Short mmCIF file of C-alpha atoms in Angstrom, two decimals:
data_model
loop_
_atom_site.label_atom_id
_atom_site.label_comp_id
_atom_site.label_asym_id
_atom_site.label_seq_id
_atom_site.Cartn_x
_atom_site.Cartn_y
_atom_site.Cartn_z
CA MET A 1 0.00 0.00 0.00
CA ILE A 2 2.86 2.41 0.82
CA ALA A 3 4.57 1.57 -2.49
CA ALA A 4 1.35 2.35 -4.36
CA ALA A 5 1.01 5.68 -2.55
CA LEU A 6 4.61 6.56 -3.45
CA CYS A 7 4.02 5.65 -7.10
CA ILE A 8 1.13 8.14 -7.16
CA ALA A 9 2.68 10.85 -4.94
CA VAL A 10 6.19 11.01 -6.41
CA PRO A 11 5.18 11.90 -9.99
CA ALA A 12 2.71 14.51 -8.69
CA PHE A 13 5.40 15.90 -6.37
CA ALA A 14 7.92 16.01 -9.23
CA GLN A 15 5.45 17.89 -11.45
CA GLN A 16 5.18 20.64 -8.82
CA ALA A 17 8.95 21.16 -8.97
CA LYS A 18 8.82 23.42 -12.05
CA ILE A 19 10.68 26.53 -11.04
CA GLU A 20 8.24 28.77 -12.94
CA ASP A 21 5.43 27.51 -10.67
CA ARG A 22 7.42 27.88 -7.46
CA VAL A 23 8.53 31.51 -7.71
CA SER A 24 6.97 34.80 -8.74
CA ALA A 25 7.83 36.41 -12.07
CA ALA A 26 9.91 39.02 -10.22
CA GLU A 27 11.86 36.34 -8.33
CA PHE A 28 12.34 34.45 -11.60
CA ARG A 29 13.94 37.54 -13.21
CA ALA A 30 15.87 38.51 -10.06
CA ALA A 31 17.49 35.07 -10.02
CA GLY A 32 18.48 35.49 -13.66
CA LEU A 33 16.39 32.49 -14.74
CA ASN A 34 14.82 34.48 -17.59
CA LYS A 35 18.21 34.33 -19.33
CA LEU A 36 18.04 30.53 -19.65
CA SER A 37 17.14 29.01 -22.99
CA ASP A 38 14.10 26.73 -23.15
CA ALA A 39 16.42 23.69 -23.14
CA GLU A 40 18.34 24.98 -20.11
CA LEU A 41 15.12 25.74 -18.24
CA ALA A 42 13.77 22.27 -19.04
CA ARG A 43 17.02 20.71 -17.76
CA LEU A 44 16.80 22.76 -14.54
CA ASN A 45 13.23 21.57 -14.02
CA GLU A 46 14.35 17.96 -14.60
CA LEU A 47 17.06 18.35 -11.98
CA LEU A 48 14.63 19.91 -9.52
CA ALA A 49 12.13 17.13 -10.11
CA ARG A 50 14.81 14.45 -9.70
CA ASP A 51 16.16 15.99 -6.51
CA ARG A 52 12.67 16.46 -5.06
CA THR A 53 11.79 12.87 -5.92
CA ALA A 54 14.96 11.63 -4.22
CA VAL A 55 14.22 13.71 -1.13
CA ALA A 56 10.61 12.51 -1.08
CA LEU A 57 11.73 8.89 -1.23
CA THR A 58 14.62 9.11 1.23
CA SER A 59 13.69 12.09 3.44
CA VAL A 60 17.40 12.71 3.93
CA PRO A 61 19.72 15.09 2.05
CA PRO A 62 22.45 13.65 -0.17
CA ALA A 63 25.61 12.47 1.56
CA GLY A 64 27.79 15.30 2.81
CA VAL A 65 25.15 17.98 2.27
CA THR A 66 23.50 19.50 5.31
CA THR A 67 20.36 21.57 5.43
CA THR A 68 22.54 24.53 6.43
CA ASP A 69 24.67 24.05 3.27
CA VAL A 70 21.58 24.01 1.08
CA GLU A 71 20.10 27.08 2.80
CA ALA A 72 23.42 28.94 2.44
CA ARG A 73 23.58 28.10 -1.29
CA ILE A 74 20.02 29.26 -1.79
CA ALA A 75 20.69 32.51 0.09
CA GLN A 76 23.84 33.10 -1.98
CA ALA A 77 21.98 32.46 -5.26
CA ARG A 78 19.19 34.82 -4.22
CA GLU A 79 21.67 37.54 -3.30
CA GLU A 80 23.50 37.14 -6.63
CA GLY A 81 20.16 37.35 -8.44
CA ARG A 82 19.23 40.52 -6.54
CA ARG A 83 22.60 42.12 -7.35
CA GLU A 84 22.23 41.21 -11.03
CA ALA A 85 18.67 42.55 -11.13
CA ALA A 86 19.82 45.80 -9.48
CA ALA A 87 22.65 46.12 -12.01
CA ASP A 88 20.20 45.50 -14.86
CA ALA A 89 17.85 48.14 -13.45
CA GLY A 90 20.60 50.73 -13.71
CA SER A 91 21.74 49.71 -17.18
CA LEU A 92 21.05 51.67 -20.33
CA SER A 93 18.67 49.08 -21.70
CA SER A 94 16.26 49.50 -18.83
CA ALA A 95 16.77 53.28 -18.70
CA ALA A 96 17.14 54.32 -15.07
CA SER A 97 14.74 57.25 -15.54
CA ARG A 98 11.51 57.18 -17.47
CA GLU A 99 11.31 60.99 -17.64
CA PRO A 100 11.17 62.73 -21.02
CA ILE A 101 14.41 64.33 -22.19
CA GLU A 102 14.59 67.71 -23.89
CA SER A 103 17.89 68.56 -25.54
CA THR A 104 19.42 69.32 -28.93
CA ILE A 105 21.14 67.12 -31.48
CA VAL A 106 24.77 68.25 -31.55
CA GLY A 107 25.86 69.49 -34.99
CA ALA A 108 24.18 68.78 -38.29
CA PHE A 109 20.84 66.98 -38.52
CA SER A 110 19.91 65.45 -41.87
CA GLY A 111 16.72 63.57 -41.08
CA PHE A 112 15.88 60.11 -39.79
CA ALA A 113 17.36 56.84 -41.05
CA GLN A 114 17.27 53.41 -39.48
CA GLY A 115 20.48 52.69 -37.56
CA ARG A 116 21.52 56.35 -37.45
CA GLN A 117 22.86 57.61 -34.13
CA TYR A 118 21.92 60.95 -32.61
CA THR A 119 24.24 62.59 -30.07
CA LEU A 120 22.46 64.98 -27.75
CA ALA A 121 23.92 68.05 -26.05
CA ASN A 122 23.50 66.31 -22.67
CA GLY A 123 25.99 63.60 -23.80
CA GLN A 124 23.45 60.86 -24.45
CA VAL A 125 23.62 58.89 -27.69
CA TRP A 126 20.46 57.33 -29.15
CA ARG A 127 20.19 54.94 -32.14
CA GLN A 128 17.15 54.83 -34.42
CA THR A 129 15.60 51.34 -34.48
CA ASP A 130 12.75 51.79 -36.95
CA GLY A 131 12.44 52.92 -40.55
CA ALA A 132 10.87 56.35 -40.00
CA THR A 133 12.04 59.12 -42.34
CA ILE A 134 11.71 62.89 -42.65
CA SER A 135 12.09 64.10 -46.21
CA GLY A 136 14.27 67.17 -46.67
CA ALA A 137 14.94 67.73 -42.98
CA ARG A 138 18.09 69.72 -42.36
CA GLY A 139 19.44 71.79 -39.53
CA ASN A 140 22.15 72.37 -36.96
CA ASP A 141 21.72 71.85 -33.23
CA VAL A 142 18.01 71.11 -33.67
CA ALA A 143 15.85 70.77 -30.57
CA VAL A 144 14.55 67.28 -29.80
CA ARG A 145 12.42 65.54 -27.25
CA VAL A 146 12.97 61.90 -26.30
CA ARG A 147 10.03 60.43 -24.43
CA PRO A 148 9.22 57.01 -23.02
CA GLY A 149 6.54 54.93 -24.64
CA PHE A 150 4.78 51.68 -23.84
CA MET A 151 6.78 48.56 -22.86
CA GLY A 152 10.19 50.22 -22.63
CA VAL A 153 10.12 51.90 -26.04
CA TRP A 154 11.57 55.40 -26.44
CA TRP A 155 10.50 57.93 -29.09
CA LEU A 156 12.57 60.81 -30.52
CA LYS A 157 10.81 63.81 -32.07
CA VAL A 158 12.51 66.79 -33.71
CA ASP A 159 10.94 70.19 -33.13
CA GLY A 160 9.09 71.46 -36.20
CA TYR A 161 8.24 67.97 -37.56
CA ASN A 162 5.31 65.70 -36.76
CA THR A 163 7.20 62.46 -37.44
CA GLN A 164 8.75 60.64 -34.52
CA THR A 165 11.08 57.65 -34.55
CA LYS A 166 11.70 54.76 -32.23
CA VAL A 167 15.15 54.90 -30.57
CA GLU A 168 17.26 53.00 -28.06
CA ARG A 169 19.89 54.50 -25.83
CA VAL A 170 23.47 53.61 -26.75
CA ARG A 171 25.18 55.60 -23.96
#
């Protein structure tokens, strides 16, 4: 009867070991798990399921590993994930501030073109990521506004023109 119960309980217990189901989305990102490929994530879930199954069957940790060791490793991994998430939050890709920027493009401006970089007077450099164009646009030290959009997108608009272009910060 006990063997039958284990045959039913162990697979169900192993299915609950998916890391995506055990942590919040924020914890998942903070631990850096969002950087894993699908194959790597599947392998991690297999390892978790195997280890949970072994613990369920034996109720003792593997030889030479104490509960304190496991807790210390988990705490260390969490701290590393928090540090990495904090570093990512301050990186250019996540743009530390979501406030609009008003500045000027240093030097000559000759319109929009995909891949073109725009250096602003405040030292920031932005690269155009879409195919927007402005026909016949010319000027020196033209005023611009860079504003945040939905889902991390940034938009650059030159004063005097209605067209705006999608940009990403380079530095």
